[in-house]
Short mmCIF file of N, CA, C and O in Angstrom, two decimals:
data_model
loop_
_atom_site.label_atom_id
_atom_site.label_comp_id
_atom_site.label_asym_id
_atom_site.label_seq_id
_atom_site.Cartn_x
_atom_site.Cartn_y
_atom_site.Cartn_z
N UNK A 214 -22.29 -9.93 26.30
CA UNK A 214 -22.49 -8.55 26.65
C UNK A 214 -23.83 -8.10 26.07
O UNK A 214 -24.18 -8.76 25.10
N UNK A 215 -24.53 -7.25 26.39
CA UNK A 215 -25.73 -6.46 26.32
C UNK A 215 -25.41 -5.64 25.07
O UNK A 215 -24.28 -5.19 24.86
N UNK A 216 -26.48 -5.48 24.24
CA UNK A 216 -26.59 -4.78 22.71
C UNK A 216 -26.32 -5.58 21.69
O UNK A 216 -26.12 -6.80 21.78
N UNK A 217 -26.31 -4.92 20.67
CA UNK A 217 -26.48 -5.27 19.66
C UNK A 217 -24.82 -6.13 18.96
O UNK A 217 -23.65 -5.76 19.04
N UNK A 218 -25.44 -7.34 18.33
CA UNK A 218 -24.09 -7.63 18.11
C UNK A 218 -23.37 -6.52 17.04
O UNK A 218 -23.88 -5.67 16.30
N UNK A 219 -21.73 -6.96 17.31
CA UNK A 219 -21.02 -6.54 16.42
C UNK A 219 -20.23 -6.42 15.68
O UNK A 219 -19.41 -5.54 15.38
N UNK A 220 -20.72 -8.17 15.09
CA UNK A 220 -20.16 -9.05 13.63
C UNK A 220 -21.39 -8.40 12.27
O UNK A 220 -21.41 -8.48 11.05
N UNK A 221 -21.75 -8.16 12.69
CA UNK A 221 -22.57 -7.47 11.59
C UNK A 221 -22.39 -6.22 10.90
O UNK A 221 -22.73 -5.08 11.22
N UNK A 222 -21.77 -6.67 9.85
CA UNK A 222 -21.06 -5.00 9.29
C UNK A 222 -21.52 -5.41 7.62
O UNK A 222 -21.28 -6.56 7.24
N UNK A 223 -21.97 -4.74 6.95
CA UNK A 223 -22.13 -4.89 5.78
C UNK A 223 -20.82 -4.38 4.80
O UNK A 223 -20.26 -3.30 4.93
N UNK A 224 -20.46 -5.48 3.76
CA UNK A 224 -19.09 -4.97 3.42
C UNK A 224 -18.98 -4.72 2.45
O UNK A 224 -19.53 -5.37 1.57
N UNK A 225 -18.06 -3.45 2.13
CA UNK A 225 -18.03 -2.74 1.38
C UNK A 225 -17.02 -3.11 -0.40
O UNK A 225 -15.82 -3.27 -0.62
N UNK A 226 -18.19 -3.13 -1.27
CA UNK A 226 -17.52 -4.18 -2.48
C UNK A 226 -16.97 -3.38 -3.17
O UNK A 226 -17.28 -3.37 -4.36
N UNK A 227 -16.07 -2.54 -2.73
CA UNK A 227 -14.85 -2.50 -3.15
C UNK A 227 -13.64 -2.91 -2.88
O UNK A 227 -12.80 -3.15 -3.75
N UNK A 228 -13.28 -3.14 -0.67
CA UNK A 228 -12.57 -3.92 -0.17
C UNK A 228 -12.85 -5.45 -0.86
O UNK A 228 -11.87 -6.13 -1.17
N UNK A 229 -14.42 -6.04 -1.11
CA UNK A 229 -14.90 -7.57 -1.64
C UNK A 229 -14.01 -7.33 -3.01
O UNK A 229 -13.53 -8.44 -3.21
N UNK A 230 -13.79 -6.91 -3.51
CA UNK A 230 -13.06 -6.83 -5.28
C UNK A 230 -11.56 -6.70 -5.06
O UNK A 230 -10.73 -7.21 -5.82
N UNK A 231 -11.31 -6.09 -4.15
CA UNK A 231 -9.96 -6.05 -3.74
C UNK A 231 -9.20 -7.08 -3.32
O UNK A 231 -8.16 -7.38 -3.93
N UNK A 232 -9.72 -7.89 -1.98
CA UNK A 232 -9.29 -8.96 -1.99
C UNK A 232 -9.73 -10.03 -2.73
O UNK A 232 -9.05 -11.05 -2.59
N UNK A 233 -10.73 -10.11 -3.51
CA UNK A 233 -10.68 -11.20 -4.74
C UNK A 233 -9.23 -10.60 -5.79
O UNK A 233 -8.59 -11.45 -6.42
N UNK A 234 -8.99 -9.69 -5.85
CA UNK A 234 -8.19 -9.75 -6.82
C UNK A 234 -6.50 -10.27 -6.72
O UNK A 234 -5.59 -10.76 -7.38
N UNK A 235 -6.89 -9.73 -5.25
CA UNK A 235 -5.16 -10.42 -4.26
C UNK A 235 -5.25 -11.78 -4.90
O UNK A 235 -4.63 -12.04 -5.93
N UNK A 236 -6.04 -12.65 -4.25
CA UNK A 236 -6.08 -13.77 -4.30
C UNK A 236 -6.35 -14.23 -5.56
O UNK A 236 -6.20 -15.45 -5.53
N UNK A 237 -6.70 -13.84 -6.77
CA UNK A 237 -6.33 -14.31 -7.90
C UNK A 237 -5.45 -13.69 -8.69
O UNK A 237 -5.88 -13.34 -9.79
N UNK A 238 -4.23 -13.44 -8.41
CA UNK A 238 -3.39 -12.28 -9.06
C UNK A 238 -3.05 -13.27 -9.98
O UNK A 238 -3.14 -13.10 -11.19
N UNK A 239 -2.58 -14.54 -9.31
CA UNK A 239 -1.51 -15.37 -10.20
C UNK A 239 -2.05 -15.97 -11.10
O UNK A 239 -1.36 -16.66 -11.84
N UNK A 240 -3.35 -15.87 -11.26
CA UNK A 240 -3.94 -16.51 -12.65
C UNK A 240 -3.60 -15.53 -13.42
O UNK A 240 -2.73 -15.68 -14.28
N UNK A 241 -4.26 -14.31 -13.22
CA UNK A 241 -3.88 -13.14 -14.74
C UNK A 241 -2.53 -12.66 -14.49
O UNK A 241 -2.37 -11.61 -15.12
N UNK A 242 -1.44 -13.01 -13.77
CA UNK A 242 -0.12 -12.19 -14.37
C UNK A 242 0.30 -13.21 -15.66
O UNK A 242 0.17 -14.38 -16.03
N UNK A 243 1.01 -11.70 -16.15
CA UNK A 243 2.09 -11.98 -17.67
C UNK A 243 3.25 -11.27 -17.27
O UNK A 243 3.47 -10.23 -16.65
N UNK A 244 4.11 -12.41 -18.00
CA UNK A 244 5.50 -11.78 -18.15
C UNK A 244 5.55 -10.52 -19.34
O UNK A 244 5.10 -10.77 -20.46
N UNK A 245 6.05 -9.36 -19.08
CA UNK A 245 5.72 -8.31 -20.12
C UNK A 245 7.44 -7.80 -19.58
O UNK A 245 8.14 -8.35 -18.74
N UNK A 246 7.75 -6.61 -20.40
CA UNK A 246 8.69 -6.17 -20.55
C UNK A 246 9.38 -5.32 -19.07
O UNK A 246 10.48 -5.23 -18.52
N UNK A 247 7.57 -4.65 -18.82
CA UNK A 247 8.15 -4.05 -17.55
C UNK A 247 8.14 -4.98 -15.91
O UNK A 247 8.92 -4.87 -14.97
N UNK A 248 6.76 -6.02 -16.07
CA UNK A 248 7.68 -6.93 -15.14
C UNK A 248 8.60 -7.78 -14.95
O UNK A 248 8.88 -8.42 -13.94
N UNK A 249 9.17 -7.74 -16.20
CA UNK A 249 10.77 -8.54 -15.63
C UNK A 249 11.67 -7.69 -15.74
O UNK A 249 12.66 -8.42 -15.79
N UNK A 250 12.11 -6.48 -15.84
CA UNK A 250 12.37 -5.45 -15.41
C UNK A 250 12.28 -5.27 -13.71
O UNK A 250 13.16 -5.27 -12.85
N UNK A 251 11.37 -5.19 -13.65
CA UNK A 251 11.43 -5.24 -11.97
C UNK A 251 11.83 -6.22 -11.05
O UNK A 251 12.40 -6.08 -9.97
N UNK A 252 11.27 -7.64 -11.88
CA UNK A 252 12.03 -9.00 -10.89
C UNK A 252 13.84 -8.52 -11.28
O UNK A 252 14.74 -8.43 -10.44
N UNK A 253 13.93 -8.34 -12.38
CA UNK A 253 15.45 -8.16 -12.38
C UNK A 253 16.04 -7.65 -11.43
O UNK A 253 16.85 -8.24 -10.72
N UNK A 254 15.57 -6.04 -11.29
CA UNK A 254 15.93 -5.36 -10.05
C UNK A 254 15.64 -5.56 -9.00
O UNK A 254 16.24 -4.87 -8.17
N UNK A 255 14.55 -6.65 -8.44
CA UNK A 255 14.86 -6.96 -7.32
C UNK A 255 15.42 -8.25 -6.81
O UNK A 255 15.33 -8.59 -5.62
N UNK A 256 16.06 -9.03 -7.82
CA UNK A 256 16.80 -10.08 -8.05
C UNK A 256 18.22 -9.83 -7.96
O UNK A 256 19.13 -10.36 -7.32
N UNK A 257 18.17 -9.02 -8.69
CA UNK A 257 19.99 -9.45 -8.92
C UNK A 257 19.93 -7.87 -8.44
O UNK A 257 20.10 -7.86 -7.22
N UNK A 258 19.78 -6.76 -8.86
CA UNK A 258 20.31 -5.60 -8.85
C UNK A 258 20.33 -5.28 -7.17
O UNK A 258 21.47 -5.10 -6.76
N UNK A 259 19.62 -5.20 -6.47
CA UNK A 259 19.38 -4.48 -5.04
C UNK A 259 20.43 -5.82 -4.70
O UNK A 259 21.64 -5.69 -4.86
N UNK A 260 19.92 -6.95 -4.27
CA UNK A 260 21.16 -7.36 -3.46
C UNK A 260 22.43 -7.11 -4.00
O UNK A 260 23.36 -6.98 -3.21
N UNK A 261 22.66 -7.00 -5.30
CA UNK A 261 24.38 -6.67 -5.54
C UNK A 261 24.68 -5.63 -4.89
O UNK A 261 25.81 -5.72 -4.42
N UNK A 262 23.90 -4.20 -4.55
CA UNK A 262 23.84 -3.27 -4.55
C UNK A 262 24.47 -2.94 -2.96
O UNK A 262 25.37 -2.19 -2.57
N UNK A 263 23.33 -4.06 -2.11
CA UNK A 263 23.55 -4.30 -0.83
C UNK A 263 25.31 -4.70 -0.26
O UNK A 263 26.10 -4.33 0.61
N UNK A 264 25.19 -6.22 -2.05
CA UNK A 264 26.37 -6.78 -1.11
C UNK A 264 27.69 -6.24 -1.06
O UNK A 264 28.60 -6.38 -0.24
N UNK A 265 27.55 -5.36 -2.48
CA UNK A 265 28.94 -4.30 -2.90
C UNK A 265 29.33 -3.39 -1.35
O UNK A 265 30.38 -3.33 -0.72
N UNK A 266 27.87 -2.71 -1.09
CA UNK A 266 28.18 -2.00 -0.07
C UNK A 266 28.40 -2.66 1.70
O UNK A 266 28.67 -1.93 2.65
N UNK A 267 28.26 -3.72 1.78
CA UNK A 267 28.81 -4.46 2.47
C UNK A 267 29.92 -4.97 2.44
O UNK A 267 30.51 -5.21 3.49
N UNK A 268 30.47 -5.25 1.21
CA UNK A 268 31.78 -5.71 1.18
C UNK A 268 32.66 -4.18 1.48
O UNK A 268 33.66 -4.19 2.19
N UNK A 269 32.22 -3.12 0.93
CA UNK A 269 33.24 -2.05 0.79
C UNK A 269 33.26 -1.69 2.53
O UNK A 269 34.29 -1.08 2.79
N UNK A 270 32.37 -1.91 3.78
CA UNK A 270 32.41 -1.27 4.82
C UNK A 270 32.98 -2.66 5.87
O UNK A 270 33.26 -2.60 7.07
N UNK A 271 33.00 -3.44 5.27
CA UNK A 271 33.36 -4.71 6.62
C UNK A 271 34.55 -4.23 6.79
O UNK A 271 35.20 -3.77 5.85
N UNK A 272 35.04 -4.30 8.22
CA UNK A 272 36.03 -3.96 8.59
C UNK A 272 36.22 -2.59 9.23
O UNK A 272 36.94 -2.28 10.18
N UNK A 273 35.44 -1.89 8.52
CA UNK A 273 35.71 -0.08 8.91
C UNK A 273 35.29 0.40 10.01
O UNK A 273 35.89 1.24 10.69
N UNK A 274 34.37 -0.03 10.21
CA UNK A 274 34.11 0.87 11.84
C UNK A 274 34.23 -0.31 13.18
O UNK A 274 34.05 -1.46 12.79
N UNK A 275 34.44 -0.20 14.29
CA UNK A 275 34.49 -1.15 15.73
C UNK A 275 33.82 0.20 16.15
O UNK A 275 34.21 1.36 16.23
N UNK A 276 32.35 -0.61 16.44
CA UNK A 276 31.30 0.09 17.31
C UNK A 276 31.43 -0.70 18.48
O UNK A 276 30.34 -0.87 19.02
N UNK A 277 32.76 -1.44 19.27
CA UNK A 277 32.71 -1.91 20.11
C UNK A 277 33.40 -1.41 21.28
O UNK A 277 34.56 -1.11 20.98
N UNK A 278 33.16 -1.24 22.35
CA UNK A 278 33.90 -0.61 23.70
C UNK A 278 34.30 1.04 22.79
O UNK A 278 35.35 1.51 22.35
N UNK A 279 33.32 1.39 22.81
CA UNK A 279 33.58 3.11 22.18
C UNK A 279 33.59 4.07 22.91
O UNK A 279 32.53 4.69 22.86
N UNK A 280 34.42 4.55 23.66
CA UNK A 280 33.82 5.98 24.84
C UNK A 280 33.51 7.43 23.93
O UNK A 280 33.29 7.54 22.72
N UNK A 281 33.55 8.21 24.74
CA UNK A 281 32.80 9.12 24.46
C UNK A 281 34.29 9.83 24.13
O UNK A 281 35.15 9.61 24.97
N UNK A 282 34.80 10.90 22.67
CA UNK A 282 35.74 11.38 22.69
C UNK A 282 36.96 10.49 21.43
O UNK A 282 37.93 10.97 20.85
N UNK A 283 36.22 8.66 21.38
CA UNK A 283 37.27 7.94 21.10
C UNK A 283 36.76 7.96 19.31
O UNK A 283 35.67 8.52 19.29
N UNK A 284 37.07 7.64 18.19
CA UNK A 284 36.93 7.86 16.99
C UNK A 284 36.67 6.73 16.31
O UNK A 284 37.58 5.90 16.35
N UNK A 285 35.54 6.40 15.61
CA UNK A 285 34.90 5.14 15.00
C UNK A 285 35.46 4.17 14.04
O UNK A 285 35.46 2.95 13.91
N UNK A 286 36.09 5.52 13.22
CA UNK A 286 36.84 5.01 11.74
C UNK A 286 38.39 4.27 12.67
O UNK A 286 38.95 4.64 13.70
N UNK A 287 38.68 3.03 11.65
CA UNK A 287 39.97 2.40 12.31
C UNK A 287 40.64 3.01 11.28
O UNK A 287 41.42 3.87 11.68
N UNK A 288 40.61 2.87 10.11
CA UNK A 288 41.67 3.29 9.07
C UNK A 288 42.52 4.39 9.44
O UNK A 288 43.39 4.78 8.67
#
């Protein structure tokens, strides 16, 4: 196509520092108090959290062949 190309963008070194830092995260992390705190909670705590509330609803509703008028809860 006609003009000027437009791969030529000069880039901006703060996005350049940014993704250098993505990509070397895993050299400078430490285990400290508050990140294993957080792997915890997203280890064990949220899925229990999930599976509790999955276990407590299996069974309860048939969203299947539902008309209009007919009532969700089986219990």
């Amino acid at each position: 196509m006609a003009g000027l190309p437009h791969y030529k963008v000069a880039m901006d070194p703060a996005l350049v520092r940014l993704g250098s830092m993505i990509t070397n995260r895993y050299k400078y992390f430490r285990w400290t108090r508050r990140t294993a705190g957080i792997t915890v909670m997203y280890v064990f705590v949220v899925p229990s959290i999930i599976g509790y509330l999955g276990y407590k609803t299996d069974g309860l509703w048939d969203l299947r062949a539902k008309r209009r008028g007919d009532i969700i809860s089986e219990r």
